Coordinates of C-alpha atoms and ligand atoms in Angstrom, one line a residue:
X1 CA 31.7 -66.3 111.0
X2 CA 28.1 -65.3 111.2
X3 CA 26.7 -63.3 108.4
X4 CA 26.0 -59.7 109.2
X5 CA 22.4 -58.7 109.5
X6 CA 23.0 -55.6 107.5
X7 CA 23.3 -57.8 104.5
X8 CA 19.5 -58.0 104.3
X9 CA 18.9 -54.3 104.4
X10 CA 18.8 -51.9 101.5
X11 CA 17.9 -54.5 98.9
X12 CA 18.0 -52.4 95.8
X13 CA 20.0 -53.3 92.8
X14 CA 21.6 -50.3 91.0
X15 CA 19.7 -49.3 87.9
X16 CA 20.9 -50.4 84.5
X17 CA 24.1 -51.8 85.7
X18 CA 26.0 -54.9 84.7
X19 CA 29.5 -56.1 85.4
X20 CA 30.4 -55.0 81.8
X21 CA 28.5 -51.7 81.7
X22 CA 31.7 -49.8 82.4
X23 CA 32.7 -50.6 78.8
X24 CA 30.2 -47.9 77.6
X25 CA 32.3 -45.3 79.4
X26 CA 35.7 -43.8 79.0
X27 CA 38.2 -46.0 80.8
X28 CA 41.4 -44.3 81.6
X29 CA 44.7 -46.0 82.4
X30 CA 43.9 -49.3 80.6
X31 CA 46.7 -51.1 78.7
X32 CA 46.5 -51.7 75.0
X33 CA 46.4 -55.4 74.3
X34 CA 47.6 -56.1 70.8
X35 CA 46.3 -59.6 70.9
X36 CA 42.5 -59.4 71.6
X37 CA 42.1 -63.2 71.2
X38 CA 44.6 -63.8 73.9
X39 CA 42.9 -61.3 76.1
X40 CA 39.5 -63.0 75.6
X41 CA 41.1 -66.4 76.4
X42 CA 42.6 -65.0 79.6
X43 CA 39.2 -63.5 80.7
X44 CA 37.3 -66.7 79.9
X45 CA 39.7 -68.5 82.2
X46 CA 39.5 -65.9 84.9
X47 CA 35.7 -66.1 84.9
X48 CA 35.9 -69.8 85.8
X49 CA 38.6 -69.6 88.5
X50 CA 37.5 -69.6 92.1
X51 CA 37.2 -66.3 93.9
X52 CA 39.7 -65.0 96.4
X53 CA 37.4 -63.8 99.1
X54 CA 33.8 -64.4 100.2
X55 CA 30.7 -62.2 100.2
X56 CA 30.2 -62.6 104.0
X57 CA 33.8 -61.4 104.7
X58 CA 33.0 -58.4 102.4
X59 CA 29.8 -57.6 104.3
X60 CA 31.5 -58.1 107.6
X61 CA 34.2 -55.5 106.6
X62 CA 31.4 -53.2 105.4
X63 CA 29.9 -53.4 108.9
X64 CA 33.3 -52.7 110.5
X65 CA 33.9 -49.7 108.3
X66 CA 30.5 -48.3 109.2
X67 CA 31.5 -48.5 112.8
X68 CA 34.8 -46.7 111.9
X69 CA 32.7 -44.0 110.2
X70 CA 30.7 -43.7 113.4
X71 CA 33.9 -43.2 115.5
X72 CA 34.0 -46.7 117.0
X73 CA 37.0 -48.1 115.1
X74 CA 40.1 -47.0 113.4
X75 CA 41.1 -48.2 109.9
X76 CA 44.7 -49.1 109.2
X77 CA 45.3 -49.8 105.5
X78 CA 48.8 -50.5 104.4
X79 CA 51.2 -52.4 102.1
X80 CA 53.3 -52.0 99.0
X81 CA 52.7 -49.4 96.4
X82 CA 52.7 -52.3 94.0
X83 CA 53.2 -56.0 94.8
X84 CA 55.3 -57.8 92.3
X85 CA 55.2 -61.5 91.3
X86 CA 58.7 -62.1 92.4
X87 CA 58.0 -61.1 95.9
X88 CA 55.2 -63.6 96.3
X89 CA 57.3 -65.5 98.8
X90 CA 57.0 -66.6 102.4
X91 CA 59.3 -64.0 104.1
X92 CA 57.8 -61.1 102.2
X93 CA 54.3 -62.0 103.0
X94 CA 55.1 -62.8 106.7
X95 CA 57.1 -59.6 107.2
X96 CA 54.4 -57.5 105.7
X97 CA 51.8 -59.1 107.9
X98 CA 54.0 -58.8 110.9
X99 CA 54.5 -55.0 110.5
X100 CA 50.8 -54.5 109.9
X101 CA 49.9 -56.6 112.9
X102 CA 52.4 -54.8 115.2
X103 CA 51.3 -51.4 114.0
X104 CA 47.7 -52.3 114.7
X105 CA 48.6 -53.5 118.2
X106 CA 50.3 -50.1 118.8
X107 CA 47.1 -48.5 117.7
X108 CA 44.8 -50.7 119.7
X109 CA 46.8 -50.1 122.7
X110 CA 47.1 -46.4 122.2
X111 CA 43.7 -45.5 120.8
X112 CA 41.8 -48.0 123.0
X113 CA 39.7 -48.9 119.9
X114 CA 39.4 -51.9 117.7
X115 CA 41.4 -51.5 114.5
X116 CA 40.2 -52.6 111.1
X117 CA 43.3 -54.1 109.5
X118 CA 43.5 -54.0 105.7
X119 CA 46.4 -54.9 103.6
X120 CA 47.3 -53.5 100.2
X121 CA 48.0 -57.1 99.1
X122 CA 46.8 -60.2 97.4
X123 CA 46.1 -58.3 94.2
X124 CA 47.8 -54.9 94.3
X125 CA 49.5 -55.6 90.9
X126 CA 48.2 -52.8 88.6
X127 CA 49.5 -49.2 88.6
X128 CA 48.2 -46.0 87.0
X129 CA 51.0 -44.0 85.4
X130 CA 51.3 -40.3 84.6
X131 CA 52.6 -41.1 81.1
X132 CA 51.7 -43.9 78.7
X133 CA 55.2 -44.0 77.3
X134 CA 58.7 -43.8 78.8
X135 CA 61.8 -42.7 76.9
X136 CA 65.4 -43.7 77.8
X137 CA 68.4 -42.9 75.7
X138 CA 66.2 -42.0 72.7
X139 CA 64.2 -45.3 72.9
X140 CA 60.5 -45.0 73.7
X141 CA 58.5 -47.9 75.1
X142 CA 55.1 -48.3 77.0
X143 CA 55.4 -47.5 80.7
X144 CA 55.5 -50.2 83.2
X145 CA 51.9 -50.6 84.6
X146 CA 52.4 -53.2 87.2
X147 CA 53.0 -57.0 87.0
X148 CA 49.4 -57.6 86.1
X149 CA 50.0 -55.8 82.8
X150 CA 53.7 -55.9 81.8
X151 CA 57.3 -56.2 83.1
X152 CA 59.5 -53.5 84.6
X153 CA 62.5 -54.3 82.4
X154 CA 63.1 -51.7 79.7
X155 CA 62.8 -54.0 76.7
X156 CA 60.0 -54.2 74.1
X157 CA 59.1 -57.8 75.1
X158 CA 58.9 -57.0 78.8
X159 CA 56.9 -53.8 78.2
X160 CA 54.3 -55.4 75.9
X161 CA 51.0 -55.8 77.7
X162 CA 50.5 -59.6 78.1
X163 CA 47.0 -60.9 79.0
X164 CA 48.4 -64.1 80.4
X165 CA 49.6 -61.9 83.3
X166 CA 46.0 -61.5 84.4
X167 CA 45.7 -65.2 85.1
X168 CA 49.2 -65.2 86.7
X169 CA 48.1 -62.3 88.9
X170 CA 45.0 -64.1 90.1
X171 CA 47.2 -67.2 91.0
X172 CA 49.8 -65.1 92.9
X173 CA 47.0 -63.3 94.7
X174 CA 45.5 -66.7 95.7
X175 CA 48.8 -68.0 96.9
X176 CA 49.3 -64.8 99.0
X177 CA 45.8 -65.1 100.4
X178 CA 46.3 -68.7 101.2
X179 CA 49.4 -68.0 103.2
X180 CA 47.9 -65.0 104.9
X181 CA 45.0 -67.1 106.0
X182 CA 47.3 -69.9 107.2
X183 CA 49.4 -67.5 109.2
X184 CA 46.4 -65.9 110.8
X185 CA 44.9 -69.3 111.6
X186 CA 48.1 -70.9 112.9
X187 CA 51.6 -69.9 114.0
X188 CA 51.3 -66.2 113.7
X189 CA 50.1 -65.5 117.1
X190 CA 53.6 -65.4 118.5
X191 CA 54.0 -62.0 116.9
X192 CA 51.9 -60.7 119.7
X193 CA 54.9 -61.4 121.9
X194 CA 57.3 -58.6 122.6
X195 CA 60.3 -60.9 121.9
X196 CA 59.3 -60.8 118.2
X197 CA 59.4 -57.0 118.0
X198 CA 62.6 -55.6 116.5
X199 CA 63.6 -53.0 119.0
X200 CA 67.0 -52.0 117.8
X201 CA 65.9 -48.9 116.1
X202 CA 64.2 -47.3 119.1
X203 CA 67.7 -46.5 120.5
X204 CA 67.8 -43.8 117.8
X205 CA 64.4 -42.4 118.6
X206 CA 63.2 -39.8 121.0
X207 CA 60.2 -42.1 121.5
X208 CA 62.4 -44.8 123.0
X209 CA 61.0 -44.7 126.6
X210 CA 57.4 -44.5 125.4
X211 CA 57.9 -47.3 122.9
X212 CA 59.6 -49.8 125.3
X213 CA 56.8 -49.1 127.8
X214 CA 54.2 -49.8 125.2
X215 CA 55.7 -53.1 124.1
X216 CA 56.1 -54.2 127.7
X217 CA 52.4 -53.3 128.4
X218 CA 51.2 -55.2 125.3
X219 CA 53.3 -58.2 126.5
X220 CA 51.6 -58.0 129.9
X221 CA 48.2 -57.8 128.2
X222 CA 49.0 -60.9 126.1
X223 CA 50.2 -62.9 129.1
X224 CA 47.1 -61.9 131.0
X225 CA 44.8 -62.9 128.2
X226 CA 46.6 -66.2 127.8
X227 CA 46.4 -66.8 131.6
X228 CA 42.7 -66.3 131.8
X229 CA 42.1 -68.1 128.5
X230 CA 44.4 -70.9 129.4
X231 CA 45.8 -71.1 125.8
X232 CA 48.1 -69.2 123.6
X233 CA 46.5 -66.3 121.9
X234 CA 46.2 -67.7 118.5
X235 CA 42.6 -66.7 118.0
X236 CA 42.9 -63.8 115.7
X237 CA 39.9 -64.5 113.6
X238 CA 40.3 -65.8 110.1
X239 CA 39.4 -62.6 108.3
X240 CA 40.9 -60.3 110.9
X241 CA 43.0 -59.1 108.0
X242 CA 41.2 -57.8 104.9
X243 CA 42.6 -57.3 101.5
X244 CA 42.4 -54.3 99.2
X245 CA 43.8 -53.2 95.9
X246 CA 43.3 -50.4 93.3
X247 CA 40.4 -51.5 91.0
X248 CA 42.3 -50.3 88.0
X249 CA 42.2 -53.0 85.3
X250 CA 38.5 -53.2 84.7
X251 CA 38.6 -56.3 82.5
X252 CA 40.2 -58.2 85.5
X253 CA 37.7 -56.8 88.0
X254 CA 34.8 -57.6 85.8
X255 CA 35.9 -61.2 85.4
X256 CA 35.9 -61.7 89.1
X257 CA 32.6 -60.0 89.7
X258 CA 30.0 -62.6 90.7
X259 CA 26.6 -63.3 92.1
X260 CA 26.5 -65.6 95.1
X261 CA 23.7 -67.8 96.5
X262 CA 21.3 -66.2 99.0
X263 CA 22.6 -62.7 98.5
X264 CA 21.2 -60.0 96.2
X265 CA 23.5 -58.1 93.8
X266 CA 27.0 -58.5 92.7
X267 CA 30.3 -58.8 94.5
X268 CA 33.9 -58.3 93.4
X269 CA 35.4 -61.4 94.8
X270 CA 39.0 -60.6 93.9
X271 CA 39.3 -58.5 97.0
X272 CA 37.4 -57.3 100.0
X273 CA 37.9 -53.6 99.5
X274 CA 38.7 -52.2 96.1
X275 CA 39.6 -48.5 95.8
X276 CA 39.5 -46.1 92.9
X277 CA 42.7 -44.2 92.3
X278 CA 43.0 -40.5 92.0
X279 CA 43.6 -40.6 88.2
X280 CA 40.5 -42.6 87.5
X281 CA 38.0 -41.1 89.9
X282 CA 36.4 -38.5 87.6
X283 CA 32.5 -38.5 87.6
X284 CA 31.3 -40.0 84.3
X285 CA 34.3 -42.4 84.0
X286 CA 34.3 -46.2 83.7
X287 CA 35.8 -46.8 87.1
X288 CA 32.9 -45.1 88.9
X289 CA 30.4 -46.9 86.7
X290 CA 32.0 -50.3 87.5
X291 CA 32.2 -49.6 91.3
X292 CA 28.7 -48.3 91.7
X293 CA 27.3 -51.7 91.0
X294 CA 29.2 -53.9 93.4
X295 CA 28.4 -54.4 97.0
X296 CA 31.9 -54.2 98.3
X297 CA 32.9 -51.2 100.4
X298 CA 34.7 -48.8 98.1
X299 CA 37.5 -46.4 98.7
X300 CA 38.2 -43.4 96.5
X301 CA 41.4 -41.4 96.5
X302 CA 40.7 -37.7 96.7
X303 CA 43.4 -35.2 95.5
X304 CA 43.8 -31.5 96.1
X305 CA 42.1 -30.4 92.8
X306 CA 38.7 -32.1 93.6
X307 CA 36.0 -29.5 94.2
X308 CA 33.1 -29.9 96.7
X309 CA 30.6 -30.2 93.8
X310 CA 32.6 -33.0 92.2
X311 CA 32.9 -34.8 95.5
X312 CA 29.2 -34.6 96.1
X313 CA 28.5 -36.0 92.7
X314 CA 30.9 -38.8 93.2
X315 CA 29.2 -39.6 96.5
X316 CA 25.8 -39.6 94.9
X317 CA 27.0 -42.1 92.3
X318 CA 28.8 -44.5 94.7
X319 CA 26.6 -44.2 97.8
X320 CA 23.1 -43.3 96.8
X321 CA 21.7 -45.1 99.9
X322 CA 24.0 -43.0 102.2
X323 CA 25.1 -46.2 104.0
X324 CA 27.9 -45.4 106.5
X325 CA 30.1 -48.4 105.6
X326 CA 29.9 -48.1 101.9
X327 CA 32.3 -45.3 101.0
X328 CA 35.7 -44.3 102.3
X329 CA 37.2 -41.0 101.1
X330 CA 41.0 -41.4 101.1
X331 CA 42.4 -37.9 100.9
X332 CA 45.9 -37.5 99.6
X333 CA 46.6 -33.8 99.4
X334 CA 50.3 -33.3 100.4
X335 CA 51.5 -31.6 103.6
X336 CA 51.6 -28.2 101.9
X337 CA 48.1 -28.3 100.4
X338 CA 45.9 -30.2 102.9
X339 CA 45.2 -27.0 105.0
X340 CA 43.7 -25.3 102.0
X341 CA 42.1 -28.2 100.2
X342 CA 40.5 -30.4 102.9
X343 CA 38.3 -28.2 105.0
X344 CA 35.9 -27.2 102.2
X345 CA 35.5 -30.9 101.2
X346 CA 34.7 -31.9 104.8
X347 CA 32.3 -29.0 105.1
X348 CA 30.5 -30.1 101.9
X349 CA 30.1 -33.6 103.1
X350 CA 29.0 -32.6 106.6
X351 CA 26.6 -30.0 105.6
X352 CA 24.9 -32.3 103.1
X353 CA 24.6 -35.1 105.6
X354 CA 26.6 -37.6 103.7
X355 CA 27.9 -40.5 105.7
X356 CA 31.4 -41.5 104.8
X357 CA 34.6 -42.8 106.4
X358 CA 37.5 -40.3 106.1
X359 CA 40.9 -41.8 105.8
X360 CA 44.2 -40.0 105.2
X361 CA 46.9 -41.2 102.7
X362 CA 49.8 -39.0 103.7
X363 CA 52.1 -40.7 101.1
X364 CA 51.0 -39.8 97.6
X365 CA 50.9 -36.0 97.9
X366 CA 54.4 -36.0 99.3
X367 CA 56.4 -37.7 96.6
X368 CA 59.5 -35.9 95.4
X369 CA 62.6 -36.6 93.2
X370 CA 66.2 -36.4 94.4
X371 CA 69.0 -34.9 92.3
X372 CA 70.3 -38.4 91.9
X373 CA 67.0 -39.6 90.4
X374 CA 65.3 -41.4 93.2
X375 CA 61.6 -41.0 93.9
X376 CA 61.4 -40.4 97.7
X377 CA 59.2 -39.1 100.5
X378 CA 60.2 -37.3 103.7
X379 CA 59.1 -38.9 106.9
X380 CA 58.5 -35.4 108.3
X381 CA 56.1 -34.5 105.5
X382 CA 54.2 -37.7 105.9
X383 CA 53.9 -37.1 109.6
X384 CA 52.9 -33.5 109.1
X385 CA 50.1 -34.4 106.7
X386 CA 48.7 -36.9 109.1
X387 CA 48.9 -34.5 112.0
X388 CA 47.2 -31.8 110.1
X389 CA 44.5 -34.2 108.9
X390 CA 43.6 -35.1 112.5
X391 CA 43.5 -31.4 113.5
X392 CA 41.5 -30.3 110.4
X393 CA 38.9 -33.0 110.9
X394 CA 38.5 -32.1 114.6
X395 CA 38.3 -28.4 113.8
X396 CA 35.5 -29.1 111.2
X397 CA 33.5 -31.2 113.5
X398 CA 34.5 -34.4 111.7
X399 CA 36.7 -37.3 112.5
X400 CA 39.7 -38.9 110.8
X401 CA 38.9 -42.6 110.9
X402 CA 41.9 -44.2 109.2
X403 CA 45.3 -44.0 107.8
X404 CA 46.4 -45.4 104.4
X405 CA 50.2 -46.0 104.2
X406 CA 52.7 -47.5 101.7
X407 CA 55.0 -49.6 103.8
X408 CA 56.9 -52.9 103.7
X409 CA 58.2 -55.2 106.4
X410 CA 61.7 -55.2 104.9
X411 CA 64.6 -53.0 105.8
X412 CA 64.5 -50.8 102.7
X413 CA 65.8 -47.3 102.4
X414 CA 63.2 -45.5 100.2
X415 CA 61.8 -42.7 102.4
X416 CA 64.0 -40.1 104.0
X417 CA 64.2 -39.4 107.8
X418 CA 62.6 -41.4 110.6
X419 CA 64.3 -42.4 113.8
X420 CA 67.6 -43.3 112.0
X421 CA 67.3 -40.2 110.0
X422 CA 67.9 -41.8 106.6
X423 CA 69.6 -39.4 104.1
X424 CA 69.9 -39.2 100.4
X425 CA 73.1 -41.3 100.5
X426 CA 71.2 -44.1 102.3
X427 CA 68.8 -44.4 99.3
X428 CA 71.5 -46.1 97.4
X429 CA 71.8 -48.9 99.9
X430 CA 68.4 -50.6 99.7
X431 CA 66.0 -48.9 97.3
X432 CA 63.9 -51.7 96.0
X433 CA 60.5 -50.3 95.0
X434 CA 59.8 -50.3 91.2
X435 CA 57.2 -47.6 91.8
X436 CA 56.6 -45.5 94.9
X437 CA 58.9 -45.3 98.0
X438 CA 57.6 -47.1 101.1
X439 CA 58.1 -46.7 104.8
X440 CA 60.4 -49.5 106.1
X441 CA 59.6 -51.6 109.2
X442 CA 61.0 -49.2 111.6
X443 CA 59.5 -46.1 110.0
X444 CA 56.1 -47.8 109.8
X445 CA 56.1 -48.6 113.5
X446 CA 57.3 -45.2 114.4
X447 CA 54.4 -43.7 112.4
X448 CA 51.9 -45.8 114.3
X449 CA 53.4 -44.5 117.6
X450 CA 53.1 -41.0 116.3
X451 CA 49.4 -41.5 115.4
X452 CA 48.8 -42.6 118.9
X453 CA 50.7 -39.7 120.4
X454 CA 48.8 -37.3 118.2
X455 CA 45.4 -38.7 119.1
X456 CA 46.2 -38.4 122.7
X457 CA 47.4 -34.8 122.6
X458 CA 44.7 -32.2 123.1
X459 CA 43.5 -31.0 119.8
X460 CA 43.8 -27.3 118.9
X461 CA 40.5 -25.6 119.5
X462 CA 39.2 -28.4 121.7
X463 CA 38.6 -26.2 124.7
X464 CA 36.5 -23.8 122.7
X465 CA 34.3 -26.6 121.3
X466 CA 34.0 -28.2 124.7
X467 CA 32.5 -25.1 126.3
Ligands
LIG1 C1 48.6 -45.6 95.0 O1 47.8 -45.7 96.0 O2 49.6 -46.3 94.8 C2 48.3 -44.5 94.1 C3 48.7 -44.5 92.8 O3 47.6 -43.5 94.6 P1 46.8 -42.2 94.0 O4 45.7 -42.8 93.1 O5 46.3 -41.6 95.2 O6 47.8 -41.4 93.3
LIG2 CO1 51.8 -45.6 95.4

């Protein structure tokens, strides 16, 4: 792949920054390692291991995100809430890639725009928690913080933060990345073909006619391309999928932050596209300090309590050059709050001329508990937040440029509703997430269809603005 020209622009290293300068700031959500020596050993090892991605892939993504911010592409970011080490297996990885690829084809077809495909995978192993400790039957232990930190079993051994997991996480990410690259390079192209689409569920959906028509038309397009190209369509480029994860465990991120030949500055080479979670995005915190110094594009989760002033300060720290591809604001307000919380943020960004990519995460503001103790989300609330997001951006003279979803290629029953109208009883059947509930294969594809439908529908207020 050719190296993007933008790489040479804006050569200015951030002031007084080093990969370890975050250590001078308050770092929330970090595990307590009892054995500092073991932690140091793990970090020394990580520093010498090869990176997972390259600087030119990162710069290419940054360029594509700039185009998304300018309205020329749409970002699809999706995957598990948390990967776990046990699911680093061929079917899991292939199914996750399949659902993301098929969703992206639905979006390409419907939106008539190139899609930037980003997985929450190959490193999404660390989780922020609302409480440091968890109590069950009178016993209190540290919370599970993701496989990069500790284990989910409720025992003292499993819940102890183990630094060897940092090295294990790097290896599992590398294995995932290796298989993803191999699938993209090789036999994965078949998934363009309609016969690989699971269509059973559409019988239950009011979108059935539309969906079958779309799959047929994608099939026609693939056959047409193969006919004129004279070869099977196996040419999805190598980094047509990018990786992302929450940059939470700053020791881990620091150890994979490197300089590379013929480029200025520093890159986090553990992923293309790190994001800062809502709980660690406060101005003045260690996560902002770390992220401001790397050249990767950065996402930041923005919750309903963020004020316009806070948001502008955060943008100043992370994107002082006002570069369009640098910063993605991933709002996650909840269907009930987005109408109130989002417009003032869009207005602040717009009226101050800040260039950002706006993306909607309709999952994390819509989590609820069931009486039987499951964490779930209603398909209708997820859909409603996304719909509202499109409308609010349009009404504010802005554009929603992406969607960030928690999903899996498996047939799980974690979110309620969707075409098969999953109920609370269904949650018992296949609830597998150790953290947040994910859309299953069918629900994810249905959501992609609904995004297309929404984008095609006339936007409220359009006529007025068009006059
Ligand atoms: C997540 O993306 O899994 C997450 C924890 O999100 P947020 O930081 O928005 O709560
Ligand atoms: Co989550």
